[in-house]
Amino acid sequence: MNEIIDQISGYFETVPLWPFILFGLLGVVSVFVEILNRKRRADAIDNFRYTIETELADMYPQHKRWPKNINTYLCSRLPGMQQNFEVLRVFLPQDRLLSYNTDWNNYCDFCRNITDEKIAAAEQSSAADSSEGTKQSTHKESDPKEVFHRLVTDLLKHTHI
């Protein structure tokens, strides 16, 4: 056993220490980079959630009211949300990017295509259905409020990584 210890100590006496110091520094730098990336990822998630919660406060998570000119209202908020979307996308795993991009595109399409007339028509049809006592979900379009809520929930599911 003493021969092995003497052989190992002899090796460290003749080998330069700079490779060990270099690998130690690389290890410390990689730990700091990992900590920094985790912080940036947490900030990106927080910013994305905060943007949705503040920009869409009247409509999500509890629906309070639809603003007038809903198309203009939602489309005017897309650029700020787009910036946070792009930042968060960097931190998502590759296998979830397709789902994330699809959810974002569905949300953007909804924002661009929703009109006050569609909301009024959905409210009238739901009032007519409730007065008749029957719902014919196969013949009528989905309620825009439910669709909106589902789209935002789909976006927010990507912040629970």
Short mmCIF file of C-alpha atoms in Angstrom, two decimals:
data_model
loop_
_atom_site.label_atom_id
_atom_site.label_comp_id
_atom_site.label_asym_id
_atom_site.label_seq_id
_atom_site.Cartn_x
_atom_site.Cartn_y
_atom_site.Cartn_z
CA MET A 1 0.00 0.00 0.00
CA ASN A 2 2.88 2.35 0.81
CA GLU A 3 4.35 1.71 -2.64
CA ILE A 4 1.13 2.89 -4.30
CA ILE A 5 0.97 6.04 -2.18
CA ASP A 6 4.66 6.74 -2.89
CA GLN A 7 4.05 6.26 -6.60
CA ILE A 8 1.05 8.65 -6.61
CA SER A 9 2.88 11.30 -4.57
CA GLY A 10 5.89 10.96 -6.88
CA TYR A 11 3.60 11.55 -9.85
CA PHE A 12 2.23 14.78 -8.35
CA GLU A 13 5.76 15.98 -7.59
CA THR A 14 6.83 15.65 -11.22
CA VAL A 15 3.62 16.71 -13.00
CA PRO A 16 2.91 20.44 -13.40
CA LEU A 17 -0.12 21.74 -11.51
CA TRP A 18 -1.40 24.13 -14.17
CA PRO A 19 -3.75 21.55 -15.82
CA PHE A 20 -5.43 20.89 -12.46
CA ILE A 21 -5.79 24.60 -11.79
CA LEU A 22 -7.20 25.13 -15.30
CA PHE A 23 -9.79 22.36 -14.88
CA GLY A 24 -10.71 23.74 -11.45
CA LEU A 25 -11.27 27.22 -12.91
CA LEU A 26 -13.35 25.77 -15.74
CA GLY A 27 -15.48 23.95 -13.18
CA VAL A 28 -16.03 27.14 -11.17
CA VAL A 29 -16.90 29.13 -14.31
CA SER A 30 -19.36 26.47 -15.46
CA VAL A 31 -21.10 26.54 -12.07
CA PHE A 32 -21.43 30.34 -12.28
CA VAL A 33 -22.78 30.14 -15.84
CA GLU A 34 -25.36 27.56 -14.76
CA ILE A 35 -26.46 29.75 -11.85
CA LEU A 36 -26.72 32.76 -14.16
CA ASN A 37 -28.75 30.82 -16.76
CA ARG A 38 -31.14 29.55 -14.09
CA LYS A 39 -31.65 33.11 -12.88
CA ARG A 40 -32.23 34.36 -16.43
CA ARG A 41 -34.70 31.54 -17.07
CA ALA A 42 -36.61 32.32 -13.88
CA ASP A 43 -36.70 36.01 -14.84
CA ALA A 44 -37.98 35.15 -18.34
CA ILE A 45 -40.77 33.02 -16.86
CA ASP A 46 -41.68 35.71 -14.34
CA ASN A 47 -41.74 38.42 -17.03
CA PHE A 48 -43.90 36.30 -19.34
CA ARG A 49 -46.40 35.53 -16.57
CA TYR A 50 -46.39 39.13 -15.33
CA THR A 51 -47.06 40.47 -18.83
CA ILE A 52 -50.03 38.17 -19.30
CA GLU A 53 -51.39 38.87 -15.83
CA THR A 54 -51.15 42.65 -16.18
CA GLU A 55 -52.04 43.10 -19.85
CA LEU A 56 -55.00 40.75 -19.68
CA ALA A 57 -56.10 41.40 -16.10
CA ASP A 58 -59.74 42.10 -17.00
CA MET A 59 -60.06 38.89 -18.99
CA TYR A 60 -57.77 36.34 -17.32
CA PRO A 61 -57.80 34.36 -14.98
CA GLN A 62 -61.25 35.58 -13.93
CA HIS A 63 -63.27 37.12 -16.70
CA LYS A 64 -64.51 40.56 -15.61
CA ARG A 65 -65.31 42.28 -18.88
CA TRP A 66 -64.51 42.38 -22.58
CA PRO A 67 -63.12 45.75 -23.60
CA LYS A 68 -64.67 47.58 -26.53
CA ASN A 69 -62.82 47.06 -29.81
CA ILE A 70 -61.44 43.75 -28.61
CA ASN A 71 -59.38 43.22 -31.74
CA THR A 72 -57.54 46.52 -31.30
CA TYR A 73 -57.18 45.94 -27.56
CA LEU A 74 -55.58 42.50 -27.94
CA CYS A 75 -53.47 43.36 -31.00
CA SER A 76 -52.01 46.43 -29.27
CA ARG A 77 -50.68 44.16 -26.52
CA LEU A 78 -49.11 41.59 -28.84
CA PRO A 79 -45.74 43.38 -29.38
CA GLY A 80 -44.95 43.48 -25.65
CA MET A 81 -46.02 39.90 -25.24
CA GLN A 82 -44.05 38.93 -28.36
CA GLN A 83 -40.84 40.25 -26.83
CA ASN A 84 -41.36 38.19 -23.68
CA PHE A 85 -42.35 35.20 -25.82
CA GLU A 86 -39.04 35.40 -27.69
CA VAL A 87 -37.00 35.64 -24.48
CA LEU A 88 -38.76 32.66 -22.89
CA ARG A 89 -38.38 30.57 -26.04
CA VAL A 90 -34.60 30.56 -25.58
CA PHE A 91 -34.94 28.71 -22.29
CA LEU A 92 -37.41 26.02 -23.37
CA PRO A 93 -36.23 22.50 -24.13
CA GLN A 94 -36.09 21.65 -27.82
CA ASP A 95 -38.84 19.03 -27.59
CA ARG A 96 -41.33 21.62 -26.27
CA LEU A 97 -40.64 24.37 -28.80
CA LEU A 98 -43.16 23.13 -31.36
CA SER A 99 -45.95 23.11 -28.80
CA TYR A 100 -44.93 26.54 -27.49
CA ASN A 101 -44.80 28.08 -30.97
CA THR A 102 -48.14 26.50 -31.91
CA ASP A 103 -49.81 27.84 -28.76
CA TRP A 104 -48.42 31.31 -29.44
CA ASN A 105 -49.56 31.26 -33.08
CA ASN A 106 -53.06 30.12 -32.04
CA TYR A 107 -53.24 32.97 -29.54
CA CYS A 108 -52.07 35.53 -32.12
CA ASP A 109 -54.58 34.23 -34.68
CA PHE A 110 -57.36 34.53 -32.12
CA CYS A 111 -56.32 38.12 -31.28
CA ARG A 112 -56.26 39.11 -34.94
CA ASN A 113 -59.56 37.44 -35.84
CA ILE A 114 -61.80 38.19 -32.86
CA THR A 115 -64.31 41.00 -33.32
CA ASP A 116 -66.96 42.63 -31.20
CA GLU A 117 -69.57 41.20 -33.57
CA LYS A 118 -68.41 37.63 -32.91
CA ILE A 119 -68.61 38.21 -29.16
CA ALA A 120 -72.09 39.75 -29.44
CA ALA A 121 -73.26 36.84 -31.61
CA ALA A 122 -71.90 34.31 -29.12
CA GLU A 123 -73.59 36.11 -26.23
CA GLN A 124 -76.90 36.23 -28.12
CA SER A 125 -76.73 32.55 -29.02
CA SER A 126 -75.86 31.58 -25.43
CA ALA A 127 -78.76 33.70 -24.15
CA ALA A 128 -81.09 32.06 -26.67
CA ASP A 129 -79.84 28.60 -25.70
CA SER A 130 -80.32 29.26 -22.00
CA SER A 131 -83.85 30.58 -22.57
CA GLU A 132 -84.73 27.43 -24.53
CA GLY A 133 -83.16 25.24 -21.86
CA THR A 134 -81.06 23.24 -24.32
CA LYS A 135 -77.57 23.70 -25.59
CA GLN A 136 -76.63 22.64 -29.06
CA SER A 137 -72.87 22.75 -28.86
CA THR A 138 -72.47 20.90 -32.12
CA HIS A 139 -74.21 23.62 -34.15
CA LYS A 140 -72.85 26.76 -32.54
CA GLU A 141 -69.32 28.07 -32.45
CA SER A 142 -67.24 27.97 -29.29
CA ASP A 143 -67.71 30.77 -26.83
CA PRO A 144 -64.92 33.34 -27.44
CA LYS A 145 -64.42 33.75 -23.69
CA GLU A 146 -63.79 30.03 -23.27
CA VAL A 147 -61.51 29.93 -26.29
CA PHE A 148 -59.54 32.92 -25.01
CA HIS A 149 -59.22 31.39 -21.55
CA ARG A 150 -58.03 28.08 -23.03
CA LEU A 151 -55.46 29.82 -25.27
CA VAL A 152 -53.97 31.84 -22.41
CA THR A 153 -53.90 28.74 -20.19
CA ASP A 154 -52.07 26.88 -22.97
CA LEU A 155 -49.47 29.65 -23.09
CA LEU A 156 -49.02 29.70 -19.34
CA LYS A 157 -48.52 25.93 -19.11
CA HIS A 158 -45.07 26.50 -20.65
CA THR A 159 -44.01 28.52 -17.61
CA HIS A 160 -44.28 25.46 -15.36
CA ILE A 161 -41.03 23.83 -16.36
#
